[in-house]
Coordinates of C-alpha atoms (C1' of nucleotides) in Angstrom, one line a residue:
Chain A
M1 CA -16.3 -13.8 29.2
P2 CA -16.9 -10.8 27.1
I3 CA -14.2 -8.6 25.7
V4 CA -14.6 -5.0 26.8
I5 CA -13.2 -2.0 25.0
S6 CA -13.2 1.8 25.5
D7 CA -15.5 2.8 22.7
T8 CA -14.9 6.4 21.5
L9 CA -18.4 6.4 19.8
T10 CA -20.2 6.0 23.1
G11 CA -17.5 7.4 25.3
T12 CA -17.8 4.4 27.6
K13 CA -16.2 1.1 28.2
R14 CA -18.5 -1.5 26.8
E15 CA -18.6 -5.0 25.4
L16 CA -17.3 -5.6 21.9
V17 CA -20.3 -7.1 20.2
S18 CA -19.6 -8.4 16.7
I19 CA -22.3 -8.3 14.0
E20 CA -21.7 -11.8 12.9
P21 CA -20.9 -14.1 15.9
G22 CA -17.3 -15.2 16.0
K23 CA -16.2 -12.7 13.3
I24 CA -14.6 -9.3 13.5
R25 CA -14.3 -7.0 10.6
F26 CA -11.6 -4.5 11.6
Y27 CA -10.2 -1.5 9.8
A28 CA -7.1 0.4 11.1
C29 CA -6.2 3.7 9.5
G30 CA -2.8 3.3 7.9
P31 CA -0.1 5.7 7.2
T32 CA 0.3 8.4 4.6
V33 CA 3.5 7.2 3.0
Y34 CA 5.4 10.4 2.2
D35 CA 8.3 9.7 4.6
S36 CA 9.8 7.1 6.9
A37 CA 7.7 5.9 9.7
H38 CA 8.5 7.3 13.2
V39 CA 8.2 5.8 16.7
G40 CA 4.6 7.1 16.9
H41 CA 3.6 4.9 13.9
G42 CA 5.3 2.0 15.5
R43 CA 3.2 2.4 18.6
S44 CA 0.1 2.7 16.7
Y45 CA 0.5 -0.5 14.7
V46 CA 1.8 -2.5 17.7
V47 CA -1.5 -1.6 19.4
W48 CA -3.6 -2.8 16.5
D49 CA -1.5 -5.9 16.2
L50 CA -2.1 -6.6 19.8
V51 CA -5.9 -6.2 19.3
V52 CA -5.9 -8.5 16.3
R53 CA -3.7 -11.1 18.0
H54 CA -5.8 -11.2 21.1
L55 CA -9.1 -11.4 19.2
R56 CA -7.8 -14.3 17.2
A57 CA -6.5 -16.0 20.4
R58 CA -10.0 -15.6 21.8
G59 CA -11.3 -17.5 18.8
Y60 CA -12.5 -14.7 16.6
E61 CA -12.0 -14.9 12.9
V62 CA -10.6 -11.4 12.3
R63 CA -10.4 -9.8 8.9
Y64 CA -7.8 -7.0 9.4
V65 CA -7.6 -4.3 6.8
R66 CA -5.1 -1.5 7.0
N67 CA -4.7 1.0 4.1
F68 CA -1.8 3.0 2.6
T69 CA -2.8 6.5 1.8
D70 CA -0.6 7.0 -1.3
V71 CA -2.5 9.9 -2.9
D72 CA -2.2 13.1 -0.8
D73 CA -1.0 16.7 -0.8
K74 CA 2.1 16.0 1.1
I75 CA 3.2 13.1 -1.1
I76 CA 2.7 15.3 -4.1
R77 CA 4.7 18.1 -2.6
R78 CA 7.5 15.8 -1.6
A79 CA 7.6 14.1 -5.0
N80 CA 7.7 17.4 -6.8
E81 CA 10.5 18.6 -4.6
R82 CA 12.5 15.5 -5.7
G83 CA 11.3 15.4 -9.2
E84 CA 9.9 11.9 -8.6
D85 CA 6.6 10.3 -9.5
P86 CA 4.3 10.6 -6.4
V87 CA 2.8 7.1 -6.7
K88 CA 6.3 5.6 -6.9
L89 CA 7.6 7.6 -4.0
A90 CA 4.7 6.4 -2.0
A91 CA 5.2 2.8 -3.0
R92 CA 8.8 3.0 -1.9
Y93 CA 7.9 4.3 1.6
A94 CA 5.1 1.7 1.8
E95 CA 7.7 -1.0 1.3
E96 CA 9.9 0.6 3.9
F97 CA 6.9 0.7 6.3
D98 CA 6.3 -3.0 5.8
E99 CA 9.9 -3.7 6.7
D100 CA 9.7 -1.6 9.9
M101 CA 6.4 -3.3 10.9
D102 CA 7.9 -6.7 10.3
A103 CA 10.9 -5.8 12.5
L104 CA 8.6 -4.8 15.3
G105 CA 6.9 -8.2 15.0
N106 CA 3.6 -7.0 13.7
L107 CA 1.5 -9.4 11.7
R108 CA 0.7 -8.2 8.2
P109 CA -2.9 -7.1 7.7
D110 CA -5.1 -9.4 5.6
V111 CA -5.4 -6.6 3.0
A112 CA -3.4 -3.5 2.6
P113 CA -5.2 -1.5 0.0
K114 CA -3.9 1.7 -1.6
V115 CA -5.8 4.7 -2.7
S116 CA -4.2 4.8 -6.1
E117 CA -5.8 1.4 -6.8
H118 CA -9.3 2.3 -5.6
V119 CA -10.1 5.4 -7.5
P120 CA -13.0 3.8 -9.4
Q121 CA -14.6 2.7 -6.1
I122 CA -14.1 6.2 -4.7
V123 CA -15.7 7.9 -7.7
A124 CA -18.6 5.5 -7.5
M125 CA -19.1 6.3 -3.8
I126 CA -19.0 10.0 -4.4
S127 CA -21.6 9.6 -7.2
T128 CA -23.9 7.8 -4.8
L129 CA -23.5 10.6 -2.2
V130 CA -24.3 13.2 -4.9
E131 CA -27.4 11.3 -6.0
K132 CA -28.6 10.9 -2.5
G133 CA -28.2 14.6 -1.8
F134 CA -25.4 14.3 0.7
A135 CA -22.9 15.9 -1.6
Y136 CA -22.8 18.6 -4.2
A137 CA -20.6 19.6 -7.1
P138 CA -20.6 23.4 -7.4
G139 CA -19.1 23.3 -10.9
N140 CA -15.5 24.2 -10.1
G141 CA -14.4 20.6 -10.4
D142 CA -14.6 19.9 -6.6
V143 CA -17.2 17.9 -4.9
Y144 CA -18.1 18.6 -1.3
Y145 CA -19.9 16.7 1.4
A146 CA -22.8 18.6 2.9
V147 CA -22.3 18.2 6.6
R148 CA -25.8 19.4 7.5
A149 CA -27.4 16.5 5.7
F150 CA -26.1 14.1 8.3
P151 CA -27.8 14.4 11.6
D152 CA -25.3 12.4 13.6
Y153 CA -22.4 14.6 12.5
G154 CA -19.7 15.2 15.1
R155 CA -21.0 12.6 17.6
L156 CA -17.7 10.7 17.6
A157 CA -15.8 13.8 18.5
K158 CA -18.5 14.9 21.0
R159 CA -18.8 18.2 19.1
N160 CA -21.7 19.9 17.6
L161 CA -21.8 21.9 14.4
D162 CA -21.8 25.3 16.2
D163 CA -18.7 24.3 18.2
L164 CA -16.9 23.3 15.1
R165 CA -18.0 26.2 12.9
S166 CA -16.2 28.8 15.0
G167 CA -12.9 27.2 14.1
A168 CA -13.6 26.2 10.6
R169 CA -12.1 28.0 7.6
V170 CA -12.5 28.0 3.9
E171 CA -9.5 28.0 1.5
P172 CA -9.5 30.5 -1.3
G173 CA -11.0 28.9 -4.4
E174 CA -13.3 26.6 -2.6
A175 CA -17.0 26.8 -3.1
K176 CA -18.4 25.4 0.1
R177 CA -22.0 26.1 1.2
D178 CA -21.0 25.6 4.8
P179 CA -17.4 26.1 6.1
L180 CA -17.6 22.7 7.6
D181 CA -18.3 20.9 4.3
F182 CA -15.3 19.0 3.2
A183 CA -13.9 17.9 -0.2
L184 CA -14.7 14.5 -1.5
W185 CA -13.1 15.2 -4.8
K186 CA -10.6 17.8 -5.7
A187 CA -10.1 19.3 -9.2
A188 CA -6.7 18.5 -10.6
K189 CA -4.0 21.1 -10.5
P190 CA -1.1 21.1 -12.9
G191 CA 1.6 18.6 -11.9
E192 CA -0.7 16.5 -9.8
P193 CA -1.7 12.9 -10.4
A194 CA -5.3 13.0 -11.6
W195 CA -8.1 10.6 -12.7
D196 CA -11.1 11.1 -14.8
S197 CA -14.4 11.6 -13.1
P198 CA -17.9 12.9 -13.8
W199 CA -16.7 16.2 -12.4
G200 CA -13.6 16.4 -14.6
R201 CA -10.1 15.3 -13.9
G202 CA -9.1 15.3 -10.3
R203 CA -8.2 13.2 -7.2
P204 CA -9.9 12.0 -4.1
G205 CA -10.1 14.2 -1.0
W206 CA -8.6 13.1 2.3
H207 CA -11.3 11.1 4.0
I208 CA -13.2 9.4 1.2
E209 CA -10.4 6.8 0.6
C210 CA -10.8 5.1 3.9
S211 CA -14.5 4.9 3.5
A212 CA -14.3 3.5 0.0
M213 CA -11.6 0.9 0.9
T214 CA -13.4 -0.1 4.0
L215 CA -16.5 -0.8 2.0
A216 CA -14.5 -2.5 -0.8
H217 CA -12.8 -4.9 1.5
L218 CA -15.1 -5.3 4.5
G219 CA -18.5 -4.2 3.5
A220 CA -20.8 -2.3 5.9
P221 CA -21.4 -2.1 8.7
I222 CA -18.0 -3.2 10.2
D223 CA -17.4 -4.1 13.8
L224 CA -14.3 -2.1 14.7
H225 CA -12.4 0.8 13.4
G226 CA -9.2 2.1 15.0
G227 CA -6.7 5.0 14.7
G228 CA -4.8 7.5 16.7
K229 CA -6.6 10.1 18.8
D230 CA -5.7 12.8 16.3
L231 CA -7.9 11.1 13.7
V232 CA -11.2 11.4 15.7
F233 CA -11.7 14.8 14.2
P234 CA -12.0 15.4 11.3
H235 CA -10.9 12.2 9.7
H236 CA -13.1 9.6 11.4
T237 CA -15.9 12.1 11.9
N238 CA -16.1 12.6 8.2
E239 CA -15.6 8.9 7.4
I240 CA -18.7 8.2 9.4
A241 CA -20.7 10.9 7.7
Q242 CA -19.8 9.7 4.2
S243 CA -20.1 6.0 4.8
A244 CA -23.3 6.1 6.7
A245 CA -24.8 8.3 4.0
A246 CA -23.6 6.2 1.1
V247 CA -24.3 2.7 2.4
G248 CA -25.9 3.0 5.9
D249 CA -29.1 4.5 6.9
G250 CA -27.9 8.1 6.4
R251 CA -28.7 9.0 9.9
T252 CA -26.5 7.1 12.5
A253 CA -22.8 6.4 12.9
E254 CA -23.5 2.8 13.8
S255 CA -24.8 2.1 10.3
F256 CA -21.2 2.3 9.2
C257 CA -19.2 1.0 12.2
R258 CA -20.2 -0.3 15.6
H259 CA -17.1 0.4 17.7
W260 CA -14.3 2.9 17.6
M261 CA -10.9 2.7 19.3
H262 CA -8.3 5.4 19.6
H263 CA -4.9 5.2 21.1
G264 CA -2.7 7.9 22.7
F265 CA 0.5 9.4 21.3
V266 CA 4.1 8.8 21.7
E267 CA 5.6 11.9 23.3
I268 CA 9.0 13.6 23.7
D269 CA 9.3 15.6 26.8
S270 CA 5.5 15.3 27.3
E271 CA 4.8 16.7 23.8
K272 CA 3.3 14.8 21.0
M273 CA 5.8 13.3 18.6
S274 CA 5.0 14.5 15.2
K275 CA 6.4 15.4 11.8
S276 CA 5.2 19.0 12.0
L277 CA 6.9 19.6 15.4
G278 CA 10.0 17.9 14.1
N279 CA 10.5 16.1 17.4
F280 CA 10.4 12.6 16.0
F281 CA 12.7 9.7 15.6
T282 CA 12.3 7.4 12.7
L283 CA 11.7 3.7 13.5
R284 CA 14.8 2.9 11.3
D285 CA 17.0 5.0 13.5
V286 CA 15.7 3.6 16.7
I287 CA 15.8 0.0 15.5
A288 CA 19.5 0.6 14.6
K289 CA 20.1 1.4 18.2
F290 CA 17.8 -0.9 20.1
D291 CA 16.5 -4.4 19.5
P292 CA 13.0 -4.0 17.9
E293 CA 11.6 -6.4 20.5
A294 CA 12.7 -4.1 23.2
I295 CA 10.9 -1.3 21.4
R296 CA 7.8 -3.4 21.3
L297 CA 8.1 -4.2 25.0
F298 CA 8.4 -0.5 25.7
F299 CA 5.2 0.1 23.8
L300 CA 3.3 -2.6 25.7
G301 CA 4.4 -1.3 29.0
T302 CA 1.8 1.5 28.8
H303 CA -1.9 1.1 28.2
Y304 CA -2.7 1.9 24.6
R305 CA -5.0 4.9 25.5
N306 CA -2.4 6.7 27.5
P307 CA 0.4 8.9 26.2
I308 CA 3.8 7.2 26.4
N309 CA 7.0 9.2 26.7
Y310 CA 9.9 8.2 24.6
S311 CA 13.5 8.3 25.8
D312 CA 16.7 6.4 25.4
A313 CA 16.7 5.7 29.1
I314 CA 13.3 4.0 29.1
L315 CA 14.2 2.0 26.0
S316 CA 17.4 0.8 27.8
E317 CA 15.2 -0.3 30.7
A318 CA 13.0 -2.2 28.3
E319 CA 16.1 -3.8 26.8
R320 CA 17.3 -4.9 30.2
R321 CA 13.9 -6.4 30.8
L322 CA 14.0 -8.3 27.5
N323 CA 17.4 -9.7 28.5
Y324 CA 16.0 -10.9 31.8
F325 CA 13.1 -12.6 29.9
Y326 CA 15.4 -14.4 27.5
E327 CA 18.1 -15.3 30.1
T328 CA 15.4 -16.9 32.2
L329 CA 14.0 -18.8 29.3
E330 CA 17.4 -20.0 28.3
K331 CA 18.1 -21.3 31.8
V332 CA 14.7 -22.9 32.1
D333 CA 14.9 -24.5 28.6
A334 CA 18.2 -26.1 29.6
L335 CA 16.7 -27.5 32.8
S336 CA 13.5 -28.8 31.2
E337 CA 14.7 -30.0 27.8
G338 CA 12.7 -33.0 26.6
I339 CA 10.4 -32.8 29.7
S340 CA 6.7 -32.6 29.1
P341 CA 5.1 -29.7 30.9
A342 CA 3.0 -30.2 34.0
G343 CA -0.8 -29.6 33.7
E344 CA -2.8 -27.5 31.4
G345 CA -2.4 -23.8 30.8
G346 CA -1.3 -22.1 34.0
A347 CA -2.4 -19.1 36.0
V348 CA -0.4 -16.7 33.8
V349 CA -2.3 -17.6 30.7
E350 CA -5.5 -17.1 32.5
A351 CA -4.4 -13.8 34.0
A352 CA -3.2 -12.5 30.7
R353 CA -6.4 -13.4 29.0
R354 CA -8.5 -11.6 31.6
A355 CA -6.2 -8.5 31.4
L356 CA -6.5 -8.4 27.6
D357 CA -10.2 -9.0 27.7
D358 CA -10.5 -5.8 29.7
D359 CA -9.6 -3.2 27.1
F360 CA -6.4 -4.8 26.0
N361 CA -4.6 -4.1 29.3
A362 CA -1.1 -5.1 28.3
P363 CA 0.7 -3.6 31.3
Q364 CA -1.3 -5.9 33.5
V365 CA -0.2 -8.9 31.4
L366 CA 3.4 -7.8 32.0
A367 CA 2.8 -7.7 35.7
A368 CA 1.4 -11.2 35.6
L369 CA 4.5 -12.3 33.6
A370 CA 6.8 -10.7 36.2
E371 CA 5.5 -13.0 38.9
A372 CA 5.8 -16.0 36.8
F373 CA 9.4 -15.2 35.9
T374 CA 10.4 -14.6 39.5
A375 CA 9.0 -17.9 40.5
A376 CA 10.7 -19.7 37.6
N377 CA 14.0 -18.1 38.5
A378 CA 13.6 -19.0 42.1
L379 CA 13.0 -22.6 41.2
A380 CA 15.7 -22.8 38.6
D381 CA 18.4 -21.3 40.8
R382 CA 17.4 -23.3 43.9
R383 CA 20.4 -25.4 45.1
G384 CA 20.4 -29.1 44.8
K385 CA 19.1 -31.5 42.2
K386 CA 15.9 -30.8 40.4
S387 CA 13.2 -33.4 40.8
P388 CA 11.2 -34.5 37.8
E389 CA 8.3 -32.5 39.2
D390 CA 10.5 -29.4 39.3
R391 CA 11.5 -29.9 35.7
A392 CA 7.9 -30.4 34.6
R393 CA 6.9 -27.2 36.4
L394 CA 9.7 -25.3 34.6
A395 CA 8.6 -26.8 31.3
A396 CA 5.1 -25.6 32.1
F397 CA 6.4 -22.1 32.8
A398 CA 8.2 -21.9 29.5
R399 CA 5.1 -23.2 27.6
D400 CA 2.8 -20.7 29.4
V401 CA 5.1 -17.7 29.0
R402 CA 5.5 -18.4 25.3
E403 CA 1.8 -18.8 24.9
V404 CA 1.2 -15.4 26.5
G405 CA 4.1 -14.1 24.4
T406 CA 2.3 -15.2 21.2
T407 CA -0.5 -12.8 21.9
L408 CA 1.9 -10.0 22.9
G409 CA 4.2 -10.7 20.0
L410 CA 7.1 -11.1 22.5
V411 CA 9.6 -13.8 23.5
Q412 CA 9.1 -15.9 20.4
R413 CA 12.8 -16.0 19.4
R414 CA 15.3 -18.6 20.5
P415 CA 16.8 -17.3 23.7
A416 CA 20.5 -17.6 22.7
E417 CA 19.9 -15.9 19.4
A418 CA 17.9 -13.1 20.9
L419 CA 20.4 -12.5 23.6
R420 CA 23.2 -12.3 21.1
A421 CA 21.3 -9.9 19.0
V422 CA 20.3 -7.7 21.9
R423 CA 23.9 -7.6 23.1
A424 CA 25.3 -6.8 19.7
K425 CA 23.0 -3.7 19.4
A426 CA 23.9 -2.6 22.9
A427 CA 27.6 -3.1 22.3
A428 CA 27.5 -1.1 19.0
R429 CA 25.7 1.7 20.8
R430 CA 28.4 1.9 23.4
G431 CA 31.3 1.4 20.9
I432 CA 32.2 -1.9 22.5
E433 CA 34.1 -4.4 20.4
P434 CA 32.9 -8.0 21.2
A435 CA 36.2 -9.6 20.1
A436 CA 38.2 -7.3 22.4
V437 CA 35.9 -8.2 25.3
E438 CA 36.4 -11.9 24.6
A439 CA 40.1 -11.5 24.5
K440 CA 40.1 -9.8 27.9
L441 CA 37.9 -12.5 29.3
V442 CA 40.5 -15.1 28.2
A443 CA 43.2 -13.2 30.0
R444 CA 41.1 -12.9 33.1
A445 CA 40.3 -16.7 33.0
E446 CA 44.0 -17.4 32.9
A447 CA 44.7 -15.1 35.8
R448 CA 41.9 -16.6 37.9
K449 CA 43.2 -20.1 37.1
A450 CA 46.5 -19.1 38.5
R451 CA 44.6 -17.7 41.5
D452 CA 45.8 -14.2 40.7
F453 CA 42.5 -12.7 41.7
A454 CA 43.9 -9.2 41.9
R455 CA 44.7 -9.2 38.2
G456 CA 41.4 -10.9 37.3
D457 CA 39.4 -8.4 39.2
A458 CA 41.4 -5.5 37.6
I459 CA 40.4 -6.8 34.2
R460 CA 36.8 -7.1 35.4
D461 CA 36.7 -3.6 36.8
A462 CA 38.2 -2.2 33.6
L463 CA 35.5 -3.9 31.5
L464 CA 32.8 -2.7 33.9
A465 CA 34.1 0.9 33.4
E466 CA 33.5 0.4 29.7
G467 CA 30.0 -0.8 30.3
V468 CA 30.6 -4.5 30.1
A469 CA 29.3 -6.6 33.0
I470 CA 30.5 -10.1 33.4
M471 CA 28.9 -13.1 35.0
D472 CA 30.9 -16.1 36.2
G473 CA 28.8 -19.2 36.0
P474 CA 29.3 -23.0 36.2
Q475 CA 29.5 -23.0 32.4
G476 CA 32.1 -20.3 32.2
T477 CA 32.0 -16.6 32.0
T478 CA 29.4 -14.7 30.0
W479 CA 29.1 -10.9 29.5
K480 CA 26.6 -8.3 28.6
V481 CA 26.4 -4.6 28.1
E482 CA 25.2 -2.6 31.1
Chain B
rG1 C1' -12.1 31.0 22.8
rG2 C1' -14.7 25.9 22.0
rC3 C1' -14.4 20.5 22.9
rA4 C1' -11.9 16.5 25.2
rC5 C1' -8.1 14.0 28.1
rC6 C1' -4.6 13.6 32.1
rG7 C1' -2.2 14.6 37.3
rU8 C1' -0.9 7.5 41.7
rC9 C1' 6.1 5.8 45.7
rG10 C1' 12.7 9.0 43.6
rC11 C1' 11.5 7.4 38.1
rC12 C1' 8.1 4.3 34.8
rA13 C1' 3.2 2.4 35.3
rA14 C1' -1.8 -0.7 36.4
rG15 C1' -6.0 0.2 39.1
rU16 C1' -13.2 3.9 37.4
rG17 C1' -17.0 2.7 44.4
rG18 C1' -14.9 -1.9 48.7
rU19 C1' -10.1 -0.5 51.4
rA20 C1' -3.1 1.1 46.5
rA21 C1' -0.6 -4.6 40.7
rG22 C1' 4.0 -4.7 38.4
rG23 C1' 8.9 -2.8 36.7
rC24 C1' 13.3 0.4 37.5
rA25 C1' 16.1 2.6 41.3
rA26 C1' 17.5 2.3 46.8
rA27 C1' 18.6 -0.5 51.6
rG28 C1' 19.5 -5.3 54.1
rG29 C1' 20.2 -10.6 53.2
rU30 C1' 21.2 -15.6 50.5
rC31 C1' 24.7 -17.2 46.9
rU32 C1' 30.0 -16.0 45.3
rG33 C1' 37.4 -16.1 46.2
rC34 C1' 35.4 -11.0 45.5
rA35 C1' 31.6 -9.6 42.1
rA36 C1' 27.7 -9.8 38.6
rA37 C1' 23.2 -12.3 37.7
rA38 C1' 19.2 -14.6 40.3
rC39 C1' 16.3 -15.1 44.6
rC40 C1' 14.3 -13.3 49.7
rU41 C1' 13.0 -9.0 52.8
rU42 C1' 12.1 -3.7 53.3
rU43 C1' 10.3 0.9 50.7
rA44 C1' 2.9 5.1 49.0
rU45 C1' -2.5 4.5 55.9
rU46 C1' -1.9 7.0 50.7
rC47 C1' -3.4 8.5 45.1
rC48 C1' -2.2 17.5 42.8
rC49 C1' -5.3 20.8 46.4
rC50 C1' -10.2 22.2 48.7
rG51 C1' -15.2 21.0 49.4
rG52 C1' -19.4 17.4 48.6
rU53 C1' -22.2 12.5 47.8
rU54 C1' -21.7 7.6 50.2
rC55 C1' -21.5 2.7 55.4
rG56 C1' -17.2 3.2 52.2
rA57 C1' -13.7 7.3 46.9
rA58 C1' -7.4 7.2 43.9
rU59 C1' -12.0 5.9 41.6
rC60 C1' -18.6 9.7 41.5
rC61 C1' -20.0 15.4 41.8
rG62 C1' -18.5 20.8 42.2
rG63 C1' -14.5 24.3 42.5
rG64 C1' -9.3 25.4 42.1
rC65 C1' -4.0 24.6 40.5
rG66 C1' -0.8 22.2 36.9
rG67 C1' 0.0 19.5 32.1
rU68 C1' -1.5 17.7 27.2
rG69 C1' -4.4 16.8 22.8
rC70 C1' -8.1 18.2 19.0
rC71 C1' -10.5 22.4 16.6
rU72 C1' -5.2 23.0 10.1
rC73 C1' -1.6 17.9 8.0
rC74 C1' -1.0 14.0 11.6
rA75 C1' -0.7 7.2 14.3

RNA sequence: GGCACCGUCGCCAAGUGGUAAGGCAAAGGUCUGCAAAACCUUUAUUCCCCGGUUCGAAUCCGGGCGGUGCCUCCA
């Protein structure tokens, strides 16, 4: 069964065909680290994590490279504002980024290269482009890429040079032959980090770093390149032009990379979440409020290509759903402890694989899981003693769900611990004191033991008014935050 | 202005030619001292509107209306 993706390069859904059988060389555009990551970054890298996990589950040897852009105008500006060294500031945010990604359950990439550590490769690549006639140095210390030299220019973005030219503009001081030409190398300005080059001291332009780091760590051509939809133009368009000119045939986008995937944005009130609009939440802030696995579940509930609206309400819904998953698993684990599962991988595993093979359709996997969970609960809660066959089926459910969860990066924690963590966050959010709740539950238990149901119910209703729901079970009373 | 994308139940959301997944919410039921949770049942002859193609369209084509993104930094 082939894996099918929506390929931006062709604008169609088509089979992902790797250059070397069984191997995928994958590059995801990483963040520019001048500030804390926001929810939009979280979505982006959960998407790429899903892609990598599924490809690996399907037997591919995936080499996953994701860069840090740590040399950039915004980093320099931010560092100057704070009187800090730009490279150090970037390093700090890169570390923070890694922590956030870990919290979301994303696997680390195999390589996470930084621009500041690849300047020699970048200079070498620019030199090649100049030698081959794809780039020119007008003598002001800048080097520009000559867009007209690359016949496939703009194909990824489905735009031709005339369309683009109407909107292009040239900054004062630039010496471009064509307004669409873009800087590969920028002459150093005072107070900026700079490196020596054949064109004088300066620093890399925006797009060249990804090209150079892709070639340094994956070679060319690569199989798959990913990023947000906002990177299609100009970033990826220019990457293709540079790379195909430097190491490919100089004519076609495919000589650099075969397949391109782009995901949709996280939105607030149906508007793109972005730094410039100021309508963003940092991952740190959201993780402080909601369990990161609930955030991940929220991301996976919408197909990666579509926009996804962020709100506290929808995150609460994801949190309740996560609770349901872990409560079910806790119950099923208790009933099937030490039992060997019935049969081989079940229908859920197969359904999940099919859904992910079809352009990484995670929402469809969640739908398949929903049916499995319902069936497991029905069996677990059925009255009467469980037969050995029932227990084996429950064990099989737990095994299958966890296997699917491995690919999604969900339900890998121990249920009791996850439930406690989720509850703690929800309680903190609502200003609920767990110790106070426990004390009230003791009082209620005493009242009920004395068959004073009126008093017991009064305590329960008071807790519910605070947002605490209580469940009486055979093992005693448990509670959670509504 | 140019180039794209999107519009599916009260809400969220799959589905890209074969007769509308799933979740939340809602209603009824089972269970329960009463609840909660869980489970069962019910809830879109219909997919923004109007035409067209087709044996057949939410899915393809044309036109409208509405929303968004990119064209400048952006995941």
